[in-house]
């Protein structure tokens, strides 16, 4: 158990809908990262927050947004969902913002299925 | 230039054998190279990591070999066990202001008893 929690575990929804994925980082970790894992794209970095502020952006679609709250939990919002958004979404956390060697601990993921 | 290329895509090894997974990168700004292990239904978990100032790092049965001039690094699993059967991802980070990881495409390892 990494100490990172994600809810829900599974999510099934229809095209055009909006969903929110939630992540609670390990105790003491200030950075939260979101990754998308799909069969064709592999593990792709989406976005990083550090202590409530956006730190880095990766291949995140404009239909997707995220935020980190004062209690450090984070939410990833996916809107106008398309079939291609079906994937595993992982949250990871680390203590620091960008020390390079700071270990990222991954949660169990949320499996999103868009029908 | 942000890519990390990983091979092979899948690997079958007999119990007790050596599993070898290779990765290559282009971006010379990368300065941290972790390997993650992922079991079905679970999130990736850090296995071992290396910085480019050393050529090898060993932790138990797991060893990373790093060739800075060739921009390649590899994971060796000695005395492979059925419990090692999982997907392995290499990754790279350029540190700086962010820890974002660029992952390889993954290697599905099956260790046969």
mmCIF file of C-alpha atoms in Angstrom:
data_model
loop_
_atom_site.group_PDB
_atom_site.id
_atom_site.type_symbol
_atom_site.label_atom_id
_atom_site.label_comp_id
_atom_site.label_asym_id
_atom_site.label_seq_id
_atom_site.Cartn_x
_atom_site.Cartn_y
_atom_site.Cartn_z
ATOM 1 C CA UNK A 1 0.000 0.000 0.000
ATOM 2 C CA UNK A 2 1.578 3.261 -1.209
ATOM 3 C CA UNK A 3 -0.479 5.489 1.063
ATOM 4 C CA UNK A 4 -2.028 7.281 -1.922
ATOM 5 C CA UNK A 5 -5.775 6.791 -2.201
ATOM 6 C CA UNK A 6 -7.947 7.274 -5.269
ATOM 7 C CA UNK A 7 -11.689 7.195 -5.677
ATOM 8 C CA UNK A 8 -13.649 5.832 -7.334
ATOM 9 C CA UNK A 9 -11.944 2.589 -8.337
ATOM 10 C CA UNK A 10 -14.127 2.182 -11.400
ATOM 11 C CA UNK A 11 -16.226 4.655 -13.331
ATOM 12 C CA UNK A 12 -18.503 3.921 -16.271
ATOM 13 C CA UNK A 13 -20.121 6.810 -18.076
ATOM 14 C CA UNK A 14 -21.380 7.919 -21.473
ATOM 15 C CA UNK A 15 -19.841 10.115 -24.137
ATOM 16 C CA UNK A 16 -20.348 13.810 -23.552
ATOM 17 C CA UNK A 17 -20.528 13.443 -19.784
ATOM 18 C CA UNK A 18 -18.304 14.959 -17.095
ATOM 19 C CA UNK A 19 -16.606 13.073 -14.263
ATOM 20 C CA UNK A 20 -14.400 13.922 -11.304
ATOM 21 C CA UNK A 21 -11.608 11.711 -10.059
ATOM 22 C CA UNK A 22 -10.288 12.219 -6.556
ATOM 23 C CA UNK A 23 -6.853 11.657 -5.052
ATOM 24 C CA UNK A 24 -5.510 11.919 -1.516
ATOM 25 C CA UNK A 25 -1.705 12.032 -1.329
ATOM 26 C CA UNK A 26 0.489 10.336 1.250
ATOM 27 C CA UNK A 27 0.688 12.130 4.547
ATOM 28 C CA UNK A 28 3.315 14.860 4.302
ATOM 29 C CA UNK A 29 3.530 14.897 0.509
ATOM 30 C CA UNK A 30 2.960 18.284 -1.085
ATOM 31 C CA UNK A 31 3.154 17.315 -4.760
ATOM 32 C CA UNK A 32 0.418 15.525 -6.656
ATOM 33 C CA UNK A 33 0.777 14.204 -10.190
ATOM 34 C CA UNK A 34 -1.824 12.821 -12.574
ATOM 35 C CA UNK A 35 -0.970 10.217 -15.207
ATOM 36 C CA UNK A 36 -3.095 8.515 -17.845
ATOM 37 C CA UNK A 37 -2.405 4.895 -18.807
ATOM 38 C CA UNK A 38 -3.879 3.518 -21.999
ATOM 39 C CA UNK A 39 -2.947 0.631 -24.262
ATOM 40 C CA UNK A 40 -1.969 2.836 -27.190
ATOM 41 C CA UNK A 41 -0.342 5.762 -25.341
ATOM 42 C CA UNK A 42 1.222 4.014 -22.344
ATOM 43 C CA UNK A 43 1.784 6.022 -19.160
ATOM 44 C CA UNK A 44 1.511 9.724 -19.920
ATOM 45 C CA UNK A 45 2.091 12.605 -17.538
ATOM 46 C CA UNK A 46 -0.876 14.960 -17.412
ATOM 47 C CA UNK A 47 -0.284 17.586 -14.745
ATOM 48 C CA UNK A 48 1.478 18.307 -11.444
ATOM 49 C CA UNK A 49 0.408 20.422 -8.494
ATOM 50 C CA UNK A 50 2.589 21.471 -5.618
ATOM 51 C CA UNK A 51 1.065 22.864 -2.447
ATOM 52 C CA UNK A 52 -2.012 24.078 -4.290
ATOM 53 C CA UNK A 53 -0.263 25.595 -7.288
ATOM 54 C CA UNK A 54 0.050 24.148 -10.780
ATOM 55 C CA UNK A 55 3.697 23.162 -11.301
ATOM 56 C CA UNK A 56 3.894 21.437 -14.668
ATOM 57 C CA UNK A 57 1.644 20.500 -17.518
ATOM 58 C CA UNK A 58 2.044 17.563 -19.854
ATOM 59 C CA UNK A 59 -0.215 16.073 -22.489
ATOM 60 C CA UNK A 60 -3.425 17.200 -20.864
ATOM 61 C CA UNK A 61 -6.393 17.976 -23.090
ATOM 62 C CA UNK A 62 -8.220 21.280 -22.752
ATOM 63 C CA UNK A 63 -11.338 19.276 -21.778
ATOM 64 C CA UNK A 64 -9.445 18.107 -18.682
ATOM 65 C CA UNK A 65 -8.646 20.229 -15.654
ATOM 66 C CA UNK A 66 -7.305 19.631 -12.184
ATOM 67 C CA UNK A 67 -6.885 21.377 -8.887
ATOM 68 C CA UNK A 68 -5.290 20.803 -5.518
ATOM 69 C CA UNK A 69 -7.154 21.904 -2.432
ATOM 70 C CA UNK A 70 -5.824 23.390 0.842
ATOM 71 C CA UNK A 71 -5.965 19.941 2.473
ATOM 72 C CA UNK A 72 -3.707 18.799 -0.433
ATOM 73 C CA UNK A 73 -6.170 16.382 -1.985
ATOM 74 C CA UNK A 74 -6.547 16.755 -5.718
ATOM 75 C CA UNK A 75 -9.314 16.328 -8.234
ATOM 76 C CA UNK A 76 -9.063 15.663 -11.961
ATOM 77 C CA UNK A 77 -12.091 16.817 -13.925
ATOM 78 C CA UNK A 78 -12.760 15.279 -17.319
ATOM 79 C CA UNK A 79 -15.512 16.812 -19.438
ATOM 80 C CA UNK A 80 -17.140 16.230 -22.833
ATOM 81 C CA UNK A 81 -15.914 12.685 -22.562
ATOM 82 C CA UNK A 82 -15.037 10.730 -25.685
ATOM 83 C CA UNK A 83 -14.552 7.019 -26.222
ATOM 84 C CA UNK A 84 -10.801 7.585 -26.440
ATOM 85 C CA UNK A 85 -10.720 8.925 -22.891
ATOM 86 C CA UNK A 86 -11.273 5.407 -21.578
ATOM 87 C CA UNK A 87 -8.123 4.623 -19.621
ATOM 88 C CA UNK A 88 -6.607 4.106 -16.200
ATOM 89 C CA UNK A 89 -5.940 7.368 -14.416
ATOM 90 C CA UNK A 90 -3.250 7.314 -11.762
ATOM 91 C CA UNK A 91 -2.463 9.836 -9.127
ATOM 92 C CA UNK A 92 0.998 9.943 -7.591
ATOM 93 C CA UNK A 93 2.440 12.005 -4.793
ATOM 94 C CA UNK A 94 5.871 13.064 -3.626
ATOM 95 C CA UNK A 95 7.269 15.155 -0.851
ATOM 96 C CA UNK A 96 8.883 17.875 -2.919
ATOM 97 C CA UNK A 97 8.156 19.878 -6.044
ATOM 98 C CA UNK A 98 11.127 19.174 -8.260
ATOM 99 C CA UNK A 99 14.182 17.633 -6.678
ATOM 100 C CA UNK A 100 14.496 15.187 -9.560
ATOM 101 C CA UNK A 101 15.154 12.204 -7.333
ATOM 102 C CA UNK A 102 12.034 12.619 -5.243
ATOM 103 C CA UNK A 103 10.192 9.274 -5.297
ATOM 104 C CA UNK A 104 6.688 9.341 -6.691
ATOM 105 C CA UNK A 105 4.241 6.990 -4.979
ATOM 106 C CA UNK A 106 1.349 5.864 -7.141
ATOM 107 C CA UNK A 107 -2.206 5.217 -6.101
ATOM 108 C CA UNK A 108 -4.230 2.188 -7.239
ATOM 109 C CA UNK A 109 -5.804 4.130 -10.096
ATOM 110 C CA UNK A 110 -9.306 4.855 -11.378
ATOM 111 C CA UNK A 111 -10.457 2.857 -14.368
ATOM 112 C CA UNK A 112 -12.637 5.060 -16.571
ATOM 113 C CA UNK A 113 -14.822 3.478 -19.212
ATOM 114 C CA UNK A 114 -16.654 5.754 -21.623
ATOM 115 C CA UNK A 115 -19.480 4.061 -23.529
ATOM 116 C CA UNK B 1 13.436 14.196 -27.776
ATOM 117 C CA UNK B 2 11.258 13.650 -24.730
ATOM 118 C CA UNK B 3 10.807 9.969 -25.494
ATOM 119 C CA UNK B 4 12.190 7.002 -23.639
ATOM 120 C CA UNK B 5 12.385 3.882 -25.809
ATOM 121 C CA UNK B 6 12.022 0.527 -24.078
ATOM 122 C CA UNK B 7 12.597 -3.017 -25.280
ATOM 123 C CA UNK B 8 11.590 -5.761 -25.434
ATOM 124 C CA UNK B 9 7.825 -5.394 -25.325
ATOM 125 C CA UNK B 10 7.524 -8.794 -23.661
ATOM 126 C CA UNK B 11 9.929 -11.275 -22.159
ATOM 127 C CA UNK B 12 9.675 -14.892 -21.038
ATOM 128 C CA UNK B 13 12.357 -16.165 -18.679
ATOM 129 C CA UNK B 14 12.771 -19.445 -16.845
ATOM 130 C CA UNK B 15 12.876 -19.440 -13.066
ATOM 131 C CA UNK B 16 16.413 -18.741 -11.911
ATOM 132 C CA UNK B 17 17.366 -17.007 -15.139
ATOM 133 C CA UNK B 18 18.381 -13.405 -15.785
ATOM 134 C CA UNK B 19 15.825 -10.926 -17.105
ATOM 135 C CA UNK B 20 17.217 -7.952 -19.013
ATOM 136 C CA UNK B 21 15.180 -4.916 -20.085
ATOM 137 C CA UNK B 22 16.723 -2.055 -22.025
ATOM 138 C CA UNK B 23 15.905 1.626 -22.352
ATOM 139 C CA UNK B 24 17.323 4.477 -24.413
ATOM 140 C CA UNK B 25 16.800 8.220 -24.288
ATOM 141 C CA UNK B 26 17.732 11.291 -26.306
ATOM 142 C CA UNK B 27 17.333 14.199 -23.921
ATOM 143 C CA UNK B 28 20.695 14.806 -22.238
ATOM 144 C CA UNK B 29 18.938 16.934 -19.622
ATOM 145 C CA UNK B 30 17.462 13.789 -18.049
ATOM 146 C CA UNK B 31 19.215 13.220 -14.743
ATOM 147 C CA UNK B 32 17.119 10.684 -12.878
ATOM 148 C CA UNK B 33 16.191 7.234 -14.146
ATOM 149 C CA UNK B 34 13.775 5.142 -12.069
ATOM 150 C CA UNK B 35 12.343 1.724 -12.835
ATOM 151 C CA UNK B 36 8.787 0.960 -11.827
ATOM 152 C CA UNK B 37 7.114 -2.423 -11.383
ATOM 153 C CA UNK B 38 3.395 -2.803 -11.979
ATOM 154 C CA UNK B 39 1.245 -5.810 -11.128
ATOM 155 C CA UNK B 40 -2.204 -6.254 -12.734
ATOM 156 C CA UNK B 41 -4.793 -4.047 -11.097
ATOM 157 C CA UNK B 42 -2.199 -2.064 -9.158
ATOM 158 C CA UNK B 43 -0.400 1.230 -9.568
ATOM 159 C CA UNK B 44 3.280 1.345 -10.544
ATOM 160 C CA UNK B 45 5.712 1.014 -7.636
ATOM 161 C CA UNK B 46 9.301 2.248 -7.580
ATOM 162 C CA UNK B 47 11.745 -0.644 -7.849
ATOM 163 C CA UNK B 48 15.148 1.003 -8.146
ATOM 164 C CA UNK B 49 16.539 4.279 -9.497
ATOM 165 C CA UNK B 50 19.859 5.710 -10.650
ATOM 166 C CA UNK B 51 21.498 9.074 -11.305
ATOM 167 C CA UNK B 52 23.874 9.429 -14.296
ATOM 168 C CA UNK B 53 26.911 10.018 -12.062
ATOM 169 C CA UNK B 54 27.142 6.268 -11.395
ATOM 170 C CA UNK B 55 27.355 3.421 -13.895
ATOM 171 C CA UNK B 56 25.664 0.742 -11.828
ATOM 172 C CA UNK B 57 23.359 0.396 -8.867
ATOM 173 C CA UNK B 58 22.391 -2.858 -7.215
ATOM 174 C CA UNK B 59 19.588 -3.584 -4.777
ATOM 175 C CA UNK B 60 19.180 -7.251 -3.972
ATOM 176 C CA UNK B 61 18.478 -9.146 -7.179
ATOM 177 C CA UNK B 62 17.851 -5.938 -9.154
ATOM 178 C CA UNK B 63 20.641 -4.018 -10.894
ATOM 179 C CA UNK B 64 20.563 -0.926 -13.087
ATOM 180 C CA UNK B 65 23.391 -0.503 -15.559
ATOM 181 C CA UNK B 66 23.821 2.997 -16.948
ATOM 182 C CA UNK B 67 25.805 4.058 -20.028
ATOM 183 C CA UNK B 68 25.821 7.837 -20.181
ATOM 184 C CA UNK B 69 27.731 8.135 -23.459
ATOM 185 C CA UNK B 70 25.338 5.771 -25.230
ATOM 186 C CA UNK B 71 22.325 7.279 -23.468
ATOM 187 C CA UNK B 72 21.145 3.820 -22.489
ATOM 188 C CA UNK B 73 20.242 2.095 -19.261
ATOM 189 C CA UNK B 74 19.040 -1.359 -18.424
ATOM 190 C CA UNK B 75 17.452 -3.385 -15.654
ATOM 191 C CA UNK B 76 18.839 -6.794 -14.788
ATOM 192 C CA UNK B 77 16.827 -9.153 -12.608
ATOM 193 C CA UNK B 78 19.032 -11.941 -11.330
ATOM 194 C CA UNK B 79 17.627 -15.331 -10.251
ATOM 195 C CA UNK B 80 14.228 -14.365 -11.680
ATOM 196 C CA UNK B 81 11.247 -15.738 -9.750
ATOM 197 C CA UNK B 82 7.603 -16.305 -10.747
ATOM 198 C CA UNK B 83 6.698 -13.522 -8.299
ATOM 199 C CA UNK B 84 8.686 -11.116 -10.498
ATOM 200 C CA UNK B 85 6.122 -11.586 -13.277
ATOM 201 C CA UNK B 86 4.821 -8.065 -13.859
ATOM 202 C CA UNK B 87 5.108 -5.124 -16.233
ATOM 203 C CA UNK B 88 8.277 -3.076 -15.863
ATOM 204 C CA UNK B 89 8.569 0.556 -16.895
ATOM 205 C CA UNK B 90 11.703 2.602 -17.221
ATOM 206 C CA UNK B 91 11.331 6.335 -16.819
ATOM 207 C CA UNK B 92 13.330 9.532 -16.891
ATOM 208 C CA UNK B 93 13.089 12.943 -15.328
ATOM 209 C CA UNK B 94 14.951 16.148 -15.975
ATOM 210 C CA UNK B 95 14.550 17.357 -12.430
ATOM 211 C CA UNK B 96 14.541 21.112 -12.392
ATOM 212 C CA UNK B 97 11.325 22.647 -11.179
ATOM 213 C CA UNK B 98 9.280 19.511 -11.682
ATOM 214 C CA UNK B 99 9.553 15.785 -11.104
ATOM 215 C CA UNK B 100 7.434 14.810 -14.094
ATOM 216 C CA UNK B 101 8.330 11.353 -15.330
ATOM 217 C CA UNK B 102 8.587 10.324 -18.973
ATOM 218 C CA UNK B 103 7.846 6.607 -19.128
ATOM 219 C CA UNK B 104 8.942 3.928 -21.531
ATOM 220 C CA UNK B 105 6.309 1.737 -23.150
ATOM 221 C CA UNK B 106 6.675 -1.099 -20.659
ATOM 222 C CA UNK B 107 7.904 -4.700 -20.726
ATOM 223 C CA UNK B 108 5.634 -7.553 -19.739
ATOM 224 C CA UNK B 109 7.808 -10.114 -17.947
ATOM 225 C CA UNK B 110 6.666 -13.679 -17.416
ATOM 226 C CA UNK B 111 8.865 -15.945 -15.313
ATOM 227 C CA UNK B 112 8.035 -19.580 -15.884
ATOM 228 C CA UNK B 113 8.403 -22.010 -12.979
#
